[in-house]
Amino acid sequence: MTETSEAESRAQQLVEAARQLFVAGVMSHSGHANLSVRLDADRFLLTPGFVRGLEAHQLATVGLDGQVLEGELRSVSAEIITMHSVVYRARPQVGAIIHTHSPAATAFAVAHRPLPCRTEPMLRFGQPEEVPVVPWGPRGSDVSVRGIADVLERRPTTAAVLLANHGLLVFGPDAAATAHLVVAIEESAEAEIAAAAIGGAVDFPAGALEAVRESIARVAS
Ligand SMILES: [Zn+2]
């Protein structure tokens, strides 16, 4: 595949992932989100400040140093560049990042409560551990970006963080897998809150992750 068609294909995947978030019903009332996909070691594609009705040609190409290389971002979006670039820098294997204000996950973020891994989808789809909370800082500020970098360093295998008093930030190998994990996390947050009314969610038994891995390997072989 040529470089251009590879970039076009990643842009399409990002647009499709954004659409899937609306279809799955994990968006907040405002429809606020920003999504990005990595192009190479130095650049990524970023949504222009909106995601409803997004088309591939509206994505901007941004450098990991924060420079907008191609396309246009609404002024407010300049702040969110650093929220994405800090993750790409910290995790070279990450191919896509999604930030949403998904309501149930945001309830955990607002309550400064880490989201435990106590549901099958979270266990299977990339977050077999609790989602940690990053302390609040104004979006895109040094405090906020440093907070994200600190948590990523302390939690080298987490694929998501809750941004205190703000929302959710999820990262994965590609746009589709990352959107899938956003949905799994939002469902899990809903289930935790619902379970609280009937006595509270209960942890998996010890060894659950290993058992799931074995069963996935059995099905795949
Ligand atoms: Zn936000």
mmCIF file of N, CA and C in Angstrom, residues 5-119:
data_model
loop_
_atom_site.group_PDB
_atom_site.id
_atom_site.type_symbol
_atom_site.label_atom_id
_atom_site.label_comp_id
_atom_site.label_asym_id
_atom_site.label_seq_id
_atom_site.Cartn_x
_atom_site.Cartn_y
_atom_site.Cartn_z
ATOM 1 N N SER A 5 -2.413 5.983 0.426
ATOM 2 C CA SER A 5 -3.589 5.136 0.620
ATOM 3 C C SER A 5 -3.634 4.554 2.028
ATOM 4 N N GLU A 6 -2.457 4.346 2.628
ATOM 5 C CA GLU A 6 -2.419 3.885 4.020
ATOM 6 C C GLU A 6 -2.999 4.969 4.938
ATOM 7 N N ALA A 7 -2.628 6.227 4.698
ATOM 8 C CA ALA A 7 -3.159 7.337 5.504
ATOM 9 C C ALA A 7 -4.662 7.458 5.287
ATOM 10 N N GLU A 8 -5.104 7.317 4.033
ATOM 11 C CA GLU A 8 -6.546 7.402 3.740
ATOM 12 C C GLU A 8 -7.301 6.296 4.449
ATOM 13 N N SER A 9 -6.716 5.109 4.454
ATOM 14 C CA SER A 9 -7.386 3.982 5.092
ATOM 15 C C SER A 9 -7.489 4.199 6.615
ATOM 16 N N ARG A 10 -6.432 4.747 7.217
ATOM 17 C CA ARG A 10 -6.497 5.041 8.661
ATOM 18 C C ARG A 10 -7.511 6.139 8.952
ATOM 19 N N ALA A 11 -7.598 7.120 8.040
ATOM 20 C CA ALA A 11 -8.583 8.201 8.217
ATOM 21 C C ALA A 11 -10.000 7.627 8.176
ATOM 22 N N GLN A 12 -10.233 6.716 7.244
ATOM 23 C CA GLN A 12 -11.553 6.083 7.141
ATOM 24 C C GLN A 12 -11.877 5.286 8.400
ATOM 25 N N GLN A 13 -10.866 4.572 8.910
ATOM 26 C CA GLN A 13 -11.076 3.773 10.134
ATOM 27 C C GLN A 13 -11.451 4.671 11.313
ATOM 28 N N LEU A 14 -10.827 5.853 11.353
ATOM 29 C CA LEU A 14 -11.119 6.792 12.447
ATOM 30 C C LEU A 14 -12.560 7.309 12.337
ATOM 31 N N VAL A 15 -12.955 7.658 11.104
ATOM 32 C CA VAL A 15 -14.324 8.160 10.886
ATOM 33 C C VAL A 15 -15.339 7.076 11.266
ATOM 34 N N GLU A 16 -15.051 5.840 10.880
ATOM 35 C CA GLU A 16 -15.950 4.732 11.197
ATOM 36 C C GLU A 16 -16.017 4.509 12.715
ATOM 37 N N ALA A 17 -14.878 4.621 13.397
ATOM 38 C CA ALA A 17 -14.859 4.445 14.859
ATOM 39 C C ALA A 17 -15.716 5.521 15.525
ATOM 40 N N ALA A 18 -15.616 6.756 15.029
ATOM 41 C CA ALA A 18 -16.424 7.848 15.598
ATOM 42 C C ALA A 18 -17.910 7.540 15.425
ATOM 43 N N ARG A 19 -18.261 7.037 14.244
ATOM 44 C CA ARG A 19 -19.664 6.697 13.971
ATOM 45 C C ARG A 19 -20.132 5.591 14.927
ATOM 46 N N GLN A 20 -19.258 4.605 15.138
ATOM 47 C CA GLN A 20 -19.611 3.477 16.020
ATOM 48 C C GLN A 20 -19.900 3.947 17.450
ATOM 49 N N LEU A 21 -19.185 4.979 17.908
ATOM 50 C CA LEU A 21 -19.415 5.474 19.269
ATOM 51 C C LEU A 21 -20.843 6.006 19.408
ATOM 52 N N PHE A 22 -21.321 6.694 18.358
ATOM 53 C CA PHE A 22 -22.703 7.200 18.396
ATOM 54 C C PHE A 22 -23.693 6.037 18.311
ATOM 55 N N VAL A 23 -23.409 5.088 17.397
ATOM 56 C CA VAL A 23 -24.299 3.929 17.230
ATOM 57 C C VAL A 23 -24.418 3.159 18.545
ATOM 58 N N ALA A 24 -23.279 3.021 19.253
ATOM 59 C CA ALA A 24 -23.271 2.244 20.498
ATOM 60 C C ALA A 24 -23.914 3.009 21.662
ATOM 61 N N GLY A 25 -24.160 4.305 21.474
ATOM 62 C CA GLY A 25 -24.821 5.078 22.527
ATOM 63 C C GLY A 25 -23.923 5.430 23.699
ATOM 64 N N VAL A 26 -22.610 5.555 23.449
ATOM 65 C CA VAL A 26 -21.708 5.874 24.559
ATOM 66 C C VAL A 26 -21.311 7.347 24.604
ATOM 67 N N MET A 27 -21.940 8.167 23.754
ATOM 68 C CA MET A 27 -21.595 9.588 23.738
ATOM 69 C C MET A 27 -22.445 10.353 24.746
ATOM 70 N N SER A 28 -21.881 11.448 25.255
ATOM 71 C CA SER A 28 -22.639 12.323 26.142
ATOM 72 C C SER A 28 -23.587 13.177 25.297
ATOM 73 N N HIS A 29 -24.486 13.918 25.955
ATOM 74 C CA HIS A 29 -25.471 14.730 25.223
ATOM 75 C C HIS A 29 -24.826 15.686 24.232
ATOM 76 N N SER A 30 -23.691 16.238 24.616
ATOM 77 C CA SER A 30 -23.047 17.240 23.758
ATOM 78 C C SER A 30 -22.424 16.609 22.513
ATOM 79 N N GLY A 31 -22.235 15.281 22.536
ATOM 80 C CA GLY A 31 -21.555 14.616 21.412
ATOM 81 C C GLY A 31 -20.071 14.941 21.388
ATOM 82 N N HIS A 32 -19.545 15.423 22.524
ATOM 83 C CA HIS A 32 -18.133 15.822 22.553
ATOM 84 C C HIS A 32 -17.214 14.596 22.556
ATOM 85 N N ALA A 33 -16.208 14.639 21.700
ATOM 86 C CA ALA A 33 -15.163 13.610 21.697
ATOM 87 C C ALA A 33 -14.035 14.119 20.825
ATOM 88 N N ASN A 34 -12.862 13.569 21.002
ATOM 89 C CA ASN A 34 -11.833 13.726 19.983
ATOM 90 C C ASN A 34 -11.117 12.397 19.815
ATOM 91 N N LEU A 35 -10.796 12.114 18.549
ATOM 92 C CA LEU A 35 -10.191 10.835 18.199
ATOM 93 C C LEU A 35 -8.941 11.101 17.369
ATOM 94 N N SER A 36 -7.952 10.209 17.487
ATOM 95 C CA SER A 36 -6.777 10.336 16.637
ATOM 96 C C SER A 36 -6.271 8.955 16.255
ATOM 97 N N VAL A 37 -5.564 8.906 15.116
ATOM 98 C CA VAL A 37 -4.852 7.676 14.721
ATOM 99 C C VAL A 37 -3.422 8.059 14.357
ATOM 100 N N ARG A 38 -2.493 7.206 14.712
ATOM 101 C CA ARG A 38 -1.085 7.470 14.418
ATOM 102 C C ARG A 38 -0.822 7.214 12.935
ATOM 103 N N LEU A 39 -0.041 8.099 12.306
ATOM 104 C CA LEU A 39 0.389 7.869 10.927
ATOM 105 C C LEU A 39 1.777 7.233 10.898
ATOM 106 N N ASP A 40 2.675 7.722 11.747
ATOM 107 C CA ASP A 40 4.032 7.172 11.828
ATOM 108 C C ASP A 40 4.632 7.622 13.165
ATOM 109 N N ALA A 41 5.942 7.539 13.285
ATOM 110 C CA ALA A 41 6.579 7.851 14.574
ATOM 111 C C ALA A 41 6.375 9.308 14.977
ATOM 112 N N ASP A 42 6.120 10.190 13.999
ATOM 113 C CA ASP A 42 6.100 11.629 14.297
ATOM 114 C C ASP A 42 4.764 12.325 14.072
ATOM 115 N N ARG A 43 3.786 11.643 13.452
ATOM 116 C CA ARG A 43 2.556 12.360 13.063
ATOM 117 C C ARG A 43 1.311 11.538 13.386
ATOM 118 N N PHE A 44 0.206 12.253 13.623
ATOM 119 C CA PHE A 44 -1.080 11.566 13.767
ATOM 120 C C PHE A 44 -2.190 12.396 13.150
ATOM 121 N N LEU A 45 -3.307 11.738 12.843
ATOM 122 C CA LEU A 45 -4.506 12.419 12.346
ATOM 123 C C LEU A 45 -5.404 12.693 13.532
ATOM 124 N N LEU A 46 -5.998 13.896 13.591
ATOM 125 C CA LEU A 46 -6.816 14.293 14.739
ATOM 126 C C LEU A 46 -8.131 14.896 14.244
ATOM 127 N N THR A 47 -9.202 14.601 14.967
ATOM 128 C CA THR A 47 -10.506 15.199 14.626
ATOM 129 C C THR A 47 -10.429 16.720 14.819
ATOM 130 N N PRO A 48 -11.190 17.463 14.005
ATOM 131 C CA PRO A 48 -11.003 18.915 13.949
ATOM 132 C C PRO A 48 -11.687 19.711 15.062
ATOM 133 N N GLY A 49 -12.315 19.052 16.048
ATOM 134 C CA GLY A 49 -13.007 19.799 17.102
ATOM 135 C C GLY A 49 -14.467 19.383 17.188
ATOM 136 N N PHE A 50 -14.870 18.502 16.293
ATOM 137 C CA PHE A 50 -16.225 17.935 16.343
ATOM 138 C C PHE A 50 -16.134 16.513 15.785
ATOM 139 N N VAL A 51 -17.121 15.689 16.116
ATOM 140 C CA VAL A 51 -17.122 14.318 15.578
ATOM 141 C C VAL A 51 -18.455 13.951 14.937
ATOM 142 N N ARG A 52 -19.525 14.696 15.249
ATOM 143 C CA ARG A 52 -20.825 14.400 14.650
ATOM 144 C C ARG A 52 -20.768 14.732 13.167
ATOM 145 N N GLY A 53 -21.118 13.774 12.322
ATOM 146 C CA GLY A 53 -21.107 14.022 10.876
ATOM 147 C C GLY A 53 -19.705 14.177 10.303
ATOM 148 N N LEU A 54 -18.721 13.660 11.016
ATOM 149 C CA LEU A 54 -17.314 13.792 10.600
ATOM 150 C C LEU A 54 -17.049 13.112 9.257
ATOM 151 N N GLU A 55 -16.228 13.764 8.416
ATOM 152 C CA GLU A 55 -15.769 13.141 7.167
ATOM 153 C C GLU A 55 -14.244 13.123 7.163
ATOM 154 N N ALA A 56 -13.692 12.139 6.428
ATOM 155 C CA ALA A 56 -12.239 11.898 6.478
ATOM 156 C C ALA A 56 -11.428 13.133 6.072
ATOM 157 N N HIS A 57 -11.916 13.904 5.101
ATOM 158 C CA HIS A 57 -11.119 15.048 4.620
ATOM 159 C C HIS A 57 -11.055 16.178 5.655
ATOM 160 N N GLN A 58 -11.875 16.083 6.716
ATOM 161 C CA GLN A 58 -11.874 17.136 7.746
ATOM 162 C C GLN A 58 -10.819 16.906 8.831
ATOM 163 N N LEU A 59 -10.142 15.748 8.800
ATOM 164 C CA LEU A 59 -9.133 15.462 9.824
ATOM 165 C C LEU A 59 -7.890 16.314 9.594
ATOM 166 N N ALA A 60 -7.228 16.692 10.673
ATOM 167 C CA ALA A 60 -5.978 17.448 10.567
ATOM 168 C C ALA A 60 -4.802 16.502 10.803
ATOM 169 N N THR A 61 -3.678 16.791 10.138
ATOM 170 C CA THR A 61 -2.442 16.054 10.402
ATOM 171 C C THR A 61 -1.605 16.878 11.369
ATOM 172 N N VAL A 62 -1.228 16.239 12.469
ATOM 173 C CA VAL A 62 -0.538 16.958 13.551
ATOM 174 C C VAL A 62 0.763 16.232 13.877
ATOM 175 N N GLY A 63 1.813 17.012 14.160
ATOM 176 C CA GLY A 63 3.088 16.429 14.574
ATOM 177 C C GLY A 63 3.074 16.139 16.068
ATOM 178 N N LEU A 64 3.901 15.175 16.493
ATOM 179 C CA LEU A 64 3.978 14.875 17.927
ATOM 180 C C LEU A 64 4.516 16.063 18.723
ATOM 181 N N ASP A 65 5.148 17.013 18.017
ATOM 182 C CA ASP A 65 5.633 18.227 18.680
ATOM 183 C C ASP A 65 4.536 19.284 18.822
ATOM 184 N N GLY A 66 3.306 18.964 18.319
ATOM 185 C CA GLY A 66 2.190 19.884 18.502
ATOM 186 C C GLY A 66 1.879 20.752 17.292
ATOM 187 N N GLN A 67 2.743 20.698 16.265
ATOM 188 C CA GLN A 67 2.509 21.507 15.062
ATOM 189 C C GLN A 67 1.381 20.923 14.225
ATOM 190 N N VAL A 68 0.454 21.794 13.763
ATOM 191 C CA VAL A 68 -0.554 21.346 12.792
ATOM 192 C C VAL A 68 0.101 21.397 11.416
ATOM 193 N N LEU A 69 0.244 20.225 10.785
ATOM 194 C CA LEU A 69 0.994 20.132 9.531
ATOM 195 C C LEU A 69 0.086 20.276 8.315
ATOM 196 N N GLU A 70 -1.183 19.854 8.482
ATOM 197 C CA GLU A 70 -2.112 19.895 7.357
ATOM 198 C C GLU A 70 -3.524 19.956 7.902
ATOM 199 N N GLY A 71 -4.400 20.709 7.229
ATOM 200 C CA GLY A 71 -5.773 20.819 7.687
ATOM 201 C C GLY A 71 -5.904 21.881 8.762
ATOM 202 N N GLU A 72 -7.110 21.994 9.320
ATOM 203 C CA GLU A 72 -7.367 23.041 10.308
ATOM 204 C C GLU A 72 -8.052 22.471 11.534
ATOM 205 N N LEU A 73 -7.684 23.002 12.695
ATOM 206 C CA LEU A 73 -8.365 22.654 13.940
ATOM 207 C C LEU A 73 -9.125 23.879 14.411
ATOM 208 N N ARG A 74 -10.312 23.672 14.967
ATOM 209 C CA ARG A 74 -10.974 24.794 15.634
ATOM 210 C C ARG A 74 -10.066 25.221 16.779
ATOM 211 N N SER A 75 -10.012 26.510 17.091
ATOM 212 C CA SER A 75 -9.000 27.025 18.008
ATOM 213 C C SER A 75 -8.936 26.224 19.311
ATOM 214 N N VAL A 76 -10.118 25.859 19.867
ATOM 215 C CA VAL A 76 -10.156 25.141 21.136
ATOM 216 C C VAL A 76 -9.437 23.784 21.038
ATOM 217 N N SER A 77 -9.360 23.258 19.827
ATOM 218 C CA SER A 77 -8.782 21.928 19.661
ATOM 219 C C SER A 77 -7.282 21.909 19.858
ATOM 220 N N ALA A 78 -6.649 23.072 19.713
ATOM 221 C CA ALA A 78 -5.201 23.113 19.909
ATOM 222 C C ALA A 78 -4.840 22.574 21.301
ATOM 223 N N GLU A 79 -5.737 22.820 22.280
ATOM 224 C CA GLU A 79 -5.485 22.342 23.646
ATOM 225 C C GLU A 79 -5.436 20.821 23.747
ATOM 226 N N ILE A 80 -6.202 20.176 22.896
ATOM 227 C CA ILE A 80 -6.292 18.721 23.069
ATOM 228 C C ILE A 80 -5.150 17.981 22.359
ATOM 229 N N ILE A 81 -4.388 18.683 21.538
ATOM 230 C CA ILE A 81 -3.276 18.032 20.847
ATOM 231 C C ILE A 81 -2.353 17.360 21.858
ATOM 232 N N THR A 82 -2.022 18.088 22.932
ATOM 233 C CA THR A 82 -1.062 17.553 23.890
ATOM 234 C C THR A 82 -1.603 16.334 24.636
ATOM 235 N N MET A 83 -2.943 16.301 24.805
ATOM 236 C CA MET A 83 -3.561 15.154 25.476
ATOM 237 C C MET A 83 -3.320 13.874 24.665
ATOM 238 N N HIS A 84 -3.269 14.021 23.332
ATOM 239 C CA HIS A 84 -3.019 12.864 22.468
ATOM 240 C C HIS A 84 -1.516 12.610 22.323
ATOM 241 N N SER A 85 -0.743 13.672 22.085
ATOM 242 C CA SER A 85 0.685 13.459 21.803
ATOM 243 C C SER A 85 1.422 12.878 23.014
ATOM 244 N N VAL A 86 0.969 13.206 24.223
ATOM 245 C CA VAL A 86 1.650 12.663 25.401
ATOM 246 C C VAL A 86 1.506 11.138 25.455
ATOM 247 N N VAL A 87 0.344 10.631 24.999
ATOM 248 C CA VAL A 87 0.135 9.176 24.998
ATOM 249 C C VAL A 87 0.965 8.520 23.883
ATOM 250 N N TYR A 88 0.955 9.124 22.681
ATOM 251 C CA TYR A 88 1.761 8.551 21.585
ATOM 252 C C TYR A 88 3.245 8.516 21.953
ATOM 253 N N ARG A 89 3.689 9.556 22.658
ATOM 254 C CA ARG A 89 5.114 9.591 23.034
ATOM 255 C C ARG A 89 5.431 8.519 24.074
ATOM 256 N N ALA A 90 4.514 8.355 25.043
ATOM 257 C CA ALA A 90 4.760 7.410 26.135
ATOM 258 C C ALA A 90 4.589 5.955 25.692
ATOM 259 N N ARG A 91 3.752 5.749 24.686
ATOM 260 C CA ARG A 91 3.425 4.376 24.259
ATOM 261 C C ARG A 91 3.636 4.235 22.747
ATOM 262 N N PRO A 92 4.860 3.888 22.329
ATOM 263 C CA PRO A 92 5.155 3.807 20.880
ATOM 264 C C PRO A 92 4.258 2.817 20.133
ATOM 265 N N GLN A 93 3.706 1.836 20.835
ATOM 266 C CA GLN A 93 2.881 0.821 20.150
ATOM 267 C C GLN A 93 1.438 1.267 19.987
ATOM 268 N N VAL A 94 1.036 2.374 20.609
ATOM 269 C CA VAL A 94 -0.356 2.842 20.492
ATOM 270 C C VAL A 94 -0.602 3.407 19.098
ATOM 271 N N GLY A 95 -1.723 2.955 18.470
ATOM 272 C CA GLY A 95 -2.057 3.391 17.114
ATOM 273 C C GLY A 95 -3.263 4.300 17.051
ATOM 274 N N ALA A 96 -4.042 4.376 18.134
ATOM 275 C CA ALA A 96 -5.246 5.222 18.106
ATOM 276 C C ALA A 96 -5.608 5.629 19.534
ATOM 277 N N ILE A 97 -6.213 6.817 19.649
ATOM 278 C CA ILE A 97 -6.612 7.354 20.960
ATOM 279 C C ILE A 97 -8.011 7.947 20.837
ATOM 280 N N ILE A 98 -8.853 7.672 21.829
ATOM 281 C CA ILE A 98 -10.207 8.252 21.834
ATOM 282 C C ILE A 98 -10.467 8.883 23.198
ATOM 283 N N HIS A 99 -10.954 10.128 23.146
ATOM 284 C CA HIS A 99 -11.386 10.819 24.373
ATOM 285 C C HIS A 99 -12.883 11.084 24.257
ATOM 286 N N THR A 100 -13.643 10.690 25.280
ATOM 287 C CA THR A 100 -15.090 10.956 25.301
ATOM 288 C C THR A 100 -15.503 11.444 26.688
ATOM 289 N N HIS A 101 -16.740 11.899 26.766
ATOM 290 C CA HIS A 101 -17.363 12.204 28.051
ATOM 291 C C HIS A 101 -18.481 11.177 28.288
ATOM 292 N N SER A 102 -18.228 9.929 27.951
ATOM 293 C CA SER A 102 -19.218 8.862 28.120
ATOM 294 C C SER A 102 -19.774 8.933 29.545
ATOM 295 N N PRO A 103 -21.104 8.987 29.690
ATOM 296 C CA PRO A 103 -21.683 9.395 30.984
ATOM 297 C C PRO A 103 -21.303 8.526 32.188
ATOM 298 N N ALA A 104 -21.375 7.228 32.084
ATOM 299 C CA ALA A 104 -21.109 6.397 33.266
ATOM 300 C C ALA A 104 -19.625 6.420 33.624
ATOM 301 N N ALA A 105 -18.763 6.358 32.610
ATOM 302 C CA ALA A 105 -17.316 6.447 32.872
ATOM 303 C C ALA A 105 -16.990 7.804 33.476
ATOM 304 N N THR A 106 -17.655 8.852 32.976
ATOM 305 C CA THR A 106 -17.416 10.198 33.498
ATOM 306 C C THR A 106 -17.884 10.315 34.946
ATOM 307 N N ALA A 107 -18.919 9.549 35.324
ATOM 308 C CA ALA A 107 -19.349 9.537 36.739
ATOM 309 C C ALA A 107 -18.196 9.064 37.623
ATOM 310 N N PHE A 108 -17.470 8.034 37.187
ATOM 311 C CA PHE A 108 -16.301 7.576 37.954
ATOM 312 C C PHE A 108 -15.223 8.656 37.997
ATOM 313 N N ALA A 109 -15.027 9.340 36.852
ATOM 314 C CA ALA A 109 -14.009 10.399 36.782
ATOM 315 C C ALA A 109 -14.367 11.550 37.717
ATOM 316 N N VAL A 110 -15.660 11.879 37.766
ATOM 317 C CA VAL A 110 -16.128 12.987 38.604
ATOM 318 C C VAL A 110 -16.027 12.605 40.084
ATOM 319 N N ALA A 111 -16.239 11.317 40.370
ATOM 320 C CA ALA A 111 -16.158 10.833 41.757
ATOM 321 C C ALA A 111 -14.723 10.496 42.166
ATOM 322 N N HIS A 112 -13.768 10.664 41.250
ATOM 323 C CA HIS A 112 -12.365 10.291 41.496
ATOM 324 C C HIS A 112 -12.264 8.835 41.948
ATOM 325 N N ARG A 113 -13.055 7.987 41.294
ATOM 326 C CA ARG A 113 -13.058 6.569 41.646
ATOM 327 C C ARG A 113 -12.484 5.760 40.485
ATOM 328 N N PRO A 114 -11.387 5.021 40.696
ATOM 329 C CA PRO A 114 -10.901 4.133 39.641
ATOM 330 C C PRO A 114 -12.006 3.139 39.285
ATOM 331 N N LEU A 115 -12.065 2.751 38.000
ATOM 332 C CA LEU A 115 -13.086 1.785 37.570
ATOM 333 C C LEU A 115 -12.483 0.386 37.614
ATOM 334 N N PRO A 116 -12.995 -0.486 38.499
ATOM 335 C CA PRO A 116 -12.424 -1.841 38.582
ATOM 336 C C PRO A 116 -12.750 -2.654 37.337
ATOM 337 N N CYS A 117 -11.936 -3.660 37.065
ATOM 338 C CA CYS A 117 -12.262 -4.600 35.983
ATOM 339 C C CYS A 117 -13.078 -5.733 36.589
ATOM 340 N N ARG A 118 -14.407 -5.652 36.445
ATOM 341 C CA ARG A 118 -15.270 -6.686 37.016
ATOM 342 C C ARG A 118 -16.314 -7.159 36.013
ATOM 343 N N THR A 119 -16.071 -6.867 34.706
ATOM 344 C CA THR A 119 -17.006 -7.367 33.683
ATOM 345 C C THR A 119 -16.224 -8.104 32.601
#
